[in-house]
Amino acid sequence: MIATPGTVLEGSAGSGVARLSVSQLSKSFGGIHALRAVSFDIAPGEIHALLGENGAGKSTLVKIVSGLHVADHGEVFLDGVPRLFRTPMEARRAGVVAVYQDPKLFPHLDVTENIFMGVQPLHRLGTIDRRRMYDRSAELLCDLEAGLSPTAMVAGLSIGEMQFVEFARAMAEGVDRLLFLDEPTAALTPSETERLFRVVRRLRDRGTSIVFISHRLEELEDLVDSVTVLRDGQHVTTRAAAELDEAAVVRLMVGRSIEDLYPGRTELAAETPRAVPSHLGEVRLSVRGLAQRGVFENVSFDVRAGEVVAMAGLVGAGRSEIAQTIFGATPPTSGQIFVDGKLTKVSNPRQMLSLGLAYLPEDRDGEGLIPRLSIMRNLVLPIMGRLSHFGVVSPARERDVSRRYAADLQIKAQTIDQAVATLSGGNRQKVVLAKWLAMNPGVLILDEPTHGIDIGTKAHVHAIVRSLAERGLAILLISSDLPEVLRMGDRVIVVADGRITGVFSRADATQEAIMSAASRRRELGR
Amino acid sequence: MDKEMIRRCTEAMNEGRMSRRKWLQLMLASGLSMSTISAMLANTGVLVGRADAATPLRVFNVPKFTGFVYFELAKAGGEKACKELGAQQIYIGTTTADVEGQVHVLQNIVPQRPDCIVIAALDINAPVPTLKQARRRGAIVVTFDADVAPAGRDLFINMAPFDVQARAMLESALANAPDGGKAIWIAPTPTVANFISQKKAIDDLIAKDPKFKSIQFVDTLYANDDADKSYSIGTSAMQAHPDLKLFISGSGISTPAINKAIQDTDRVGKVFATGFALPSTMKTYLSSGTCKQYALWSPYKYGYMATYFAILLKSGKIKNAEGVAVDVPTIGSRTIEEGSVADLSSMLFFSKGHDDFDTATPMT
Amino acid sequence: MKRRSTPGALQAESLVVAPLNRAGVGLLRNRALGVSVFLVLLGLLFSGLAPNFATLGNVNTIALNGAILVVVACAEAIVVITRNYDLSIGSTVALASYVGLDIVRHFPHAGPILILAPVAIGTICGAINGVLVAYGRLPSVVATLGTMSVFRGLAFLYANGGQINGSDLPPWVERTATSHIFGISTLLLVASAVVVLASLMLGKLRIGRQIYAIGSNPEAAVFYGLNARRVVFTAYTMAGMLTGLAAFLFAARASWIVPYLAQGLELTALAAVVVGGVSVLGGSGTALGAAIGAVTLATLDNGLVLLGASEFARELMQGAAIVVAVVVDALLQRRLRMVLKMMRDRRFS
Amino acid sequence: MIRRLPGWETTLVVLLVFAGAVASFTSPFYLSFDQISYSLQQSIAVVGLIALGLMAVVVIGEIDISLPAIMALGNILFAQLSQAGFSVWLAFPLVLFVCGLCGLLNGVLVVLLGLPSLAITLGAMGVYRAIALLLGGQQGFADFLPGYFWLGSASISGIVPVPLVVLLIAALLFGFVMHWTVLGRALFACGLNARTAFLSGIRVYAVKIVAFTIAGAMSGLASLVYIGQFQSARADNASDMLLFTVTAVVLGGVDIFGGRGNVVGLILSLLLLGTLENGMGLANVSGSVQTLAIGTVLIVSVLIAQAGSWSTVMKRLGVNS
């Protein structure tokens, strides 16, 4: 049933029945409680913002309602009717769709084919009615003011344009009840963001409920009708947008005093903030004017021996890209990198490793480990050459190095020959950490080291990082976890949209300051 | 690739160590499939000549490749000779003209301690080491249709001396085009020994005998004993030489294929393709007049004579020496010439009305 | 077929990106155009070198030789677009032609309806490949390498040393290969019909567009609710059907049918597909492109024969054609991505 | 290393014994040491060397179907060098170098252009086969200098055939390189997760190209053994050796997606296939049925390897089709 523009759907605003109502929704992934008994309602024909820090459970909630995951317990009601979606297709047929940050499309085909794939309008004899399809596609694109030609090839589109294709597809399939937008504006230019908001408002007027998941508070101010804030998987509040200003929302999102960080976890609460190191060694890593066209530009900072520099910012700000460029995984378009004062020429991971610079990637299983190999094999992978003589590997030396580091980092496993895939998230992270410590690096770049691991291991990782700094390592800690940034960072660099938008010493680094610097947009310049 | 890896390793993890039951299950399934394959082989009649020591002389007939009617007829001839002389023939070969394949077949025959091997070899040298091994173990090796280096065999039965072959082909050519004309010689490859000798004999005969002077060769093309290639070469050559009169080929595969090309490009009566070919493949062209006459020896008699000599040599009835004459039933007296070669030379001409082996007119 | 322009006035500041993308579409879509240019150049070259290349008769010969390759190239193209390969085409032709024509031999008066016999056998072979690759989750190379030897073995087992001669087949079989309708050889008509039908299927039917989609981005198929396994299975079955038809044409044209027919045909088919601009990385390429690739190879082959080049030249050309076409395809794809990225940056920086 | 199918090697051993039993049942000539050693030497020595090379390529997640063509090229080179009067001691390193170069070329094209290795090596097969035809023409060579045949046909004190010893040594060498050297570890790492390997400082491109080069060189070694066995060289040698080689590698438990496989499994699968072929040969089974049987073994072994167990295979094929 394709919603023809202009008609208002039944059950629109004010008729009492909630478009989406979630009660006692809980979901945990191997020890990590992503959602804990979350309940709230969203009225029909309303733009709703779902806010919270990284790991607050926003994406998990969206994935459950849109059929990608199934909740452990709790129920989802659509227009008062309890529904359970096992696949994205089931959700779509019920009128619920989620548009993710990296849209899943077919690059070789054009915009219209991507919109109507699987639901193409047919002639009587079953062949695709191309004329009607392209007209309908042009109509949808024009309706969305996407400014896209129906015959444009998807391979040539920007992320923003791809998102418009996903919207057009949702409308083509008559998805008109509930639309989730997960971090839609992260990769959009200001003009694209304005266009997006105009479309969202028009959809709302037609009765569709739209749920915005975003960090960009200032963007949402004059758009959103009501707000729900989640923190650490728990529902904090659901209020009308008018009742909250930006500062109040930030306080709700992050506003918990350091003391009651994790109620009931003694070892974390007892973590005292790191004493600012008295003496700092010389500059181990210094980056000057580093840039990657279209991703980040003129990034310059130094990291001294014994110092932990925290790099804060929102998802998609370009911090991982900066780290990978420093590590030599991707060549920079300009800029220089000095390790221990020496300018590094052609850079690739192997060369940076030989200079003592190690990089713990954000995607643990995809880039940090080889899941099917044993703990030992993973651990010694970078230093196989050093431990071998004349190219022949010596299992004895490998075994004792890995046993030493496994014990040192308290990796919980029966034997070090156990496949890494059988370990918990926390232990896998420790294996990656051990892998880099085993080559005793001078500089260590950690990209979201405590992302998605249980609280206990998180504290232990913090302790390890602290002891490494004391031993004189220069550490660059990339993290979206504000408390972690505040507690671990001697200095805090904030990155937004590929630019450094703020540098704070330990003294004046507050959550509010960092949060506002992190969400400062390139043009809005507020 | 990583998602695929994770999926497969989680799949691996939960299947993890093969439980005792699953391991047995796998064993049973694989064992079962192995035994069904071997059982199938054992009783599909494909399994020929289940050898046991007590039976009479065992003669292995190895063609260039199985599935070609020429060698099937030779096999039938060999069968008859074995029945008459109380021996047992085992016909085994590769499906494609693959030199190694044929050597593998021979390598599987040697341990079966064969009494005689009658072989149409695909290469002059490749089979020699294995044939030598068979002869060391007392086997008599007789080659026919294509010879190997003398060290590898006891006797070679030549279809006919090359001048007889040349005469048969040229006479067929004249029968098609009485006043001769431009001709093209078709051979499988530039280097196959007996085709080179055939062409030389033809050239000598044209130079020597005024009767064939009217035939002049304008080109030589190679068709790799492949019907499709011969067809396309034939069509292309007819374009290249609009005034072409004759195709002459010693290959039983090229001659019929070019006849079809002549028919398809409706040049019947203008261009003729003759030489050696098999009756079964040429019937339509004889009846439609595309080809008036071609020649061939009888593969049936060829197989018969080769096997006949092999059994006599093995049973000691005759010695493999020059000048030894043997009266071969239905063929006549044939003598072993110098270099231990004997000629079948019972050429036949095939024309309309005489288009198979029993009605063909023997060449004088 | 002119598409109606975008209805309604576009908002002032929304960028009209249609022209910018035209270059992008041009580069990837009509690769077949590039191949036809190459074909024409090849034709000119050979007519210069070989005197009687450009005669009507010779062109007809090329068309005859190329017709069957066109049908087989379309079959292979359908599979390659889904990012899979089919190495069993040659053996399928052998099995389908022998068993199919043997059925024709046993029922001579049944008439042309029996063309369905080889086509049916080809379809079954295609379905077996489909089951192994789609549902058995075998890599397509290993699966079709296995079925190549299984189908060839079955052909020999069935033939059991025999052969089918042109003479003991009903006349209508041979007539299909040699007859002409309004002056054009039926082989040519059948081949062009196959190209048209394949293009219609790939362009106009949902299954056709899904074949492109699966080849373009297999992961996205899940989100679109496409049943990737069923699509790949259908692609192999259709390829088998076309191969069965090619088997009949092969048999009709050859003077006799033997189980060792069409050896190595799959290599020529793959060469034709790759030369015809069907990307080995899946998702792009057309049946028409594959057909033009096939005609190009047939022309190359004919030209070499006329120039008297020996056997190795043919094999060298075929191998070189695959390597060159694949490398050109990779460079084109890379250049296209670069062009599109540059356009994107210009639009947004 | 996860042993997903620890039973794989033991399964091969049991099947080997089973095949031997069936073979001795179908032909009384089977059970004799020299028959078995003679036929194994002929059927698996050459293919085994190429299979070892192919294993290195499959472990890194690629495939090279041009190896038999490279070997044929090696044969012709040996023939040319022998005719030019080179002694085998000089010809052998030369041919190894050239065949290794062919492998290197395959590797460079696949790795630097990021192309599917099947497409590249498919084209390369045609090119190398054509070069062999160019150099060697259509006819075979037979008059080799003395010493060329030694490796392929001699036997130590009359009992142990040299080709099998060469295969054994090559297998031991490969086993050592694959499991005990940094290069071997890198091969497995690239096959399992090239991105992690790259970020762990492994030169992924170089490792992959080395794997292709090793495969090429092994084909060169196989070529010398081939010359010894057949005492002749032709450009169209090894025309249908590809199926046997791929089957041997896959049956040996080497994961077709890369990252897993060991030499013991490969040698056992070679022995099994050799016994199967020998058994069928002695039973005078026609060539077409033999290829049929080997094709079936290839498909069944990959089906089981993919599914992890027979029941999953049935479930997948049964349920969905």
PDB file of C-alpha atoms in Angstrom, chain B residues 1-2 5 8 11-12 15-16 18 22-23 25-27 29-31 34-35 37-38 41 46-48 50-51 58 60 90 92-93 95 98-100 103-104 107-108 111-112 123 125-126 129-130 133 189-191, chain D residues 4-7 10-11 14-15 18 22 26 28-29 35 38 42-43 138-139 142 192-193 226 230-232 234 237-240 255 276 278 280-289 304 306-307 309-311 316:
ATOM      1  CA  MET B   1      35.537 -11.931   4.106  1.00  0.00           C
ATOM      2  CA  ASP B   2      35.670 -11.417   7.871  1.00  0.00           C
ATOM      3  CA  MET B   5      35.138 -16.199   8.629  1.00  0.00           C
ATOM      4  CA  ARG B   8      32.256 -20.334   9.669  1.00  0.00           C
ATOM      5  CA  GLU B  11      29.797 -22.924  13.049  1.00  0.00           C
ATOM      6  CA  ALA B  12      33.062 -24.729  13.595  1.00  0.00           C
ATOM      7  CA  GLU B  15      30.531 -28.436  15.996  1.00  0.00           C
ATOM      8  CA  GLY B  16      33.979 -28.222  17.508  1.00  0.00           C
ATOM      9  CA  MET B  18      33.806 -34.204  16.400  1.00  0.00           C
ATOM     10  CA  LYS B  22      29.471 -37.847  14.275  1.00  0.00           C
ATOM     11  CA  TRP B  23      32.931 -39.218  13.456  1.00  0.00           C
ATOM     12  CA  GLN B  25      28.721 -41.246  10.888  1.00  0.00           C
ATOM     13  CA  LEU B  26      31.244 -39.556   8.577  1.00  0.00           C
ATOM     14  CA  MET B  27      33.258 -42.752   8.343  1.00  0.00           C
ATOM     15  CA  ALA B  29      29.076 -42.289   4.792  1.00  0.00           C
ATOM     16  CA  SER B  30      32.490 -42.120   3.098  1.00  0.00           C
ATOM     17  CA  GLY B  31      33.012 -45.885   3.321  1.00  0.00           C
ATOM     18  CA  MET B  34      33.578 -45.833  -1.779  1.00  0.00           C
ATOM     19  CA  SER B  35      32.076 -49.298  -1.797  1.00  0.00           C
ATOM     20  CA  ILE B  37      31.560 -46.821  -6.539  1.00  0.00           C
ATOM     21  CA  SER B  38      33.666 -49.969  -6.621  1.00  0.00           C
ATOM     22  CA  LEU B  41      32.440 -50.643 -11.347  1.00  0.00           C
ATOM     23  CA  VAL B  46      32.667 -52.079 -17.772  1.00  0.00           C
ATOM     24  CA  LEU B  47      34.842 -54.297 -15.802  1.00  0.00           C
ATOM     25  CA  VAL B  48      36.180 -56.336 -18.644  1.00  0.00           C
ATOM     26  CA  ARG B  50      38.324 -60.115 -14.720  1.00  0.00           C
ATOM     27  CA  ALA B  51      41.706 -61.743 -15.011  1.00  0.00           C
ATOM     28  CA  ARG B  58      45.232 -62.789 -22.815  1.00  0.00           C
ATOM     29  CA  PHE B  60      45.191 -56.528 -24.588  1.00  0.00           C
ATOM     30  CA  ILE B  90      40.671 -57.257 -23.365  1.00  0.00           C
ATOM     31  CA  ILE B  92      40.951 -50.950 -22.818  1.00  0.00           C
ATOM     32  CA  GLY B  93      41.941 -47.365 -23.644  1.00  0.00           C
ATOM     33  CA  THR B  95      38.553 -41.686 -23.831  1.00  0.00           C
ATOM     34  CA  ASP B  98      45.854 -38.243 -24.470  1.00  0.00           C
ATOM     35  CA  VAL B  99      49.412 -39.543 -24.638  1.00  0.00           C
ATOM     36  CA  GLU B 100      49.856 -39.804 -20.852  1.00  0.00           C
ATOM     37  CA  VAL B 103      50.804 -44.664 -20.996  1.00  0.00           C
ATOM     38  CA  HIS B 104      48.828 -44.911 -17.717  1.00  0.00           C
ATOM     39  CA  GLN B 107      51.214 -49.092 -16.846  1.00  0.00           C
ATOM     40  CA  ASN B 108      48.074 -50.752 -15.492  1.00  0.00           C
ATOM     41  CA  PRO B 111      51.427 -55.822 -13.750  1.00  0.00           C
ATOM     42  CA  GLN B 112      48.602 -58.001 -15.145  1.00  0.00           C
ATOM     43  CA  ASP B 123      53.191 -41.066 -29.653  1.00  0.00           C
ATOM     44  CA  ASN B 125      58.324 -42.388 -27.777  1.00  0.00           C
ATOM     45  CA  ALA B 126      56.066 -41.959 -24.734  1.00  0.00           C
ATOM     46  CA  PRO B 129      59.595 -47.407 -21.587  1.00  0.00           C
ATOM     47  CA  THR B 130      56.407 -49.147 -20.431  1.00  0.00           C
ATOM     48  CA  GLN B 133      58.904 -53.419 -19.407  1.00  0.00           C
ATOM     49  CA  THR B 189      49.500 -31.911 -37.339  1.00  0.00           C
ATOM     50  CA  PRO B 190      52.690 -31.002 -39.189  1.00  0.00           C
ATOM     51  CA  THR B 191      54.694 -33.712 -37.417  1.00  0.00           C
TER      52      THR B 191
ATOM     53  CA  ARG D   4      37.435 -28.700  13.109  1.00  0.00           C
ATOM     54  CA  LEU D   5      37.522 -32.141  11.657  1.00  0.00           C
ATOM     55  CA  PRO D   6      40.294 -33.880  13.641  1.00  0.00           C
ATOM     56  CA  GLY D   7      38.978 -37.082  12.239  1.00  0.00           C
ATOM     57  CA  THR D  10      42.219 -40.621  10.366  1.00  0.00           C
ATOM     58  CA  THR D  11      39.260 -40.860   7.990  1.00  0.00           C
ATOM     59  CA  VAL D  14      40.782 -45.803   7.028  1.00  0.00           C
ATOM     60  CA  LEU D  15      39.485 -45.021   3.512  1.00  0.00           C
ATOM     61  CA  PHE D  18      39.365 -49.726   2.519  1.00  0.00           C
ATOM     62  CA  VAL D  22      38.526 -53.238  -2.620  1.00  0.00           C
ATOM     63  CA  THR D  26      38.777 -56.694  -7.867  1.00  0.00           C
ATOM     64  CA  PRO D  28      44.563 -60.500  -8.039  1.00  0.00           C
ATOM     65  CA  PHE D  29      47.567 -58.590  -9.387  1.00  0.00           C
ATOM     66  CA  GLN D  35      53.145 -53.249  -8.366  1.00  0.00           C
ATOM     67  CA  TYR D  38      55.347 -48.842  -9.445  1.00  0.00           C
ATOM     68  CA  GLN D  42      53.550 -43.284 -11.923  1.00  0.00           C
ATOM     69  CA  SER D  43      50.255 -41.846 -10.775  1.00  0.00           C
ATOM     70  CA  GLN D 138      53.385 -30.465 -32.166  1.00  0.00           C
ATOM     71  CA  GLN D 139      55.781 -33.357 -32.055  1.00  0.00           C
ATOM     72  CA  ALA D 142      62.578 -38.154 -26.922  1.00  0.00           C
ATOM     73  CA  LEU D 192      42.576 -16.551   7.460  1.00  0.00           C
ATOM     74  CA  ASN D 193      42.439 -12.749   7.766  1.00  0.00           C
ATOM     75  CA  TYR D 226      57.667 -36.219 -15.561  1.00  0.00           C
ATOM     76  CA  PHE D 230      57.560 -40.648 -19.752  1.00  0.00           C
ATOM     77  CA  GLN D 231      61.018 -40.155 -21.274  1.00  0.00           C
ATOM     78  CA  SER D 232      59.438 -37.772 -23.723  1.00  0.00           C
ATOM     79  CA  ARG D 234      55.145 -32.838 -25.587  1.00  0.00           C
ATOM     80  CA  ASN D 237      51.309 -32.905 -21.637  1.00  0.00           C
ATOM     81  CA  ALA D 238      49.257 -32.790 -18.430  1.00  0.00           C
ATOM     82  CA  SER D 239      46.158 -31.777 -20.385  1.00  0.00           C
ATOM     83  CA  ASP D 240      43.788 -33.263 -17.781  1.00  0.00           C
ATOM     84  CA  ASP D 255      40.069 -25.500   3.221  1.00  0.00           C
ATOM     85  CA  LEU D 276      41.671 -45.707  -6.232  1.00  0.00           C
ATOM     86  CA  ASN D 278      45.368 -48.131  -9.480  1.00  0.00           C
ATOM     87  CA  MET D 280      40.276 -49.137 -11.182  1.00  0.00           C
ATOM     88  CA  GLY D 281      43.160 -49.408 -13.682  1.00  0.00           C
ATOM     89  CA  LEU D 282      43.886 -53.036 -12.806  1.00  0.00           C
ATOM     90  CA  ALA D 283      40.170 -53.770 -13.071  1.00  0.00           C
ATOM     91  CA  ASN D 284      40.404 -52.331 -16.594  1.00  0.00           C
ATOM     92  CA  VAL D 285      37.838 -49.721 -15.795  1.00  0.00           C
ATOM     93  CA  SER D 286      37.478 -47.358 -18.760  1.00  0.00           C
ATOM     94  CA  GLY D 287      39.082 -43.936 -18.503  1.00  0.00           C
ATOM     95  CA  SER D 288      35.751 -42.083 -18.504  1.00  0.00           C
ATOM     96  CA  VAL D 289      34.500 -43.969 -15.467  1.00  0.00           C
ATOM     97  CA  ILE D 304      31.506 -32.760   3.726  1.00  0.00           C
ATOM     98  CA  GLN D 306      31.959 -27.332   3.914  1.00  0.00           C
ATOM     99  CA  ALA D 307      29.151 -28.728   5.999  1.00  0.00           C
ATOM    100  CA  SER D 309      29.288 -33.309   8.850  1.00  0.00           C
ATOM    101  CA  TRP D 310      27.258 -35.557   6.619  1.00  0.00           C
ATOM    102  CA  SER D 311      24.005 -34.731   8.415  1.00  0.00           C
ATOM    103  CA  ARG D 316      21.202 -28.385   3.444  1.00  0.00           C
TER     104      ARG D 316
END
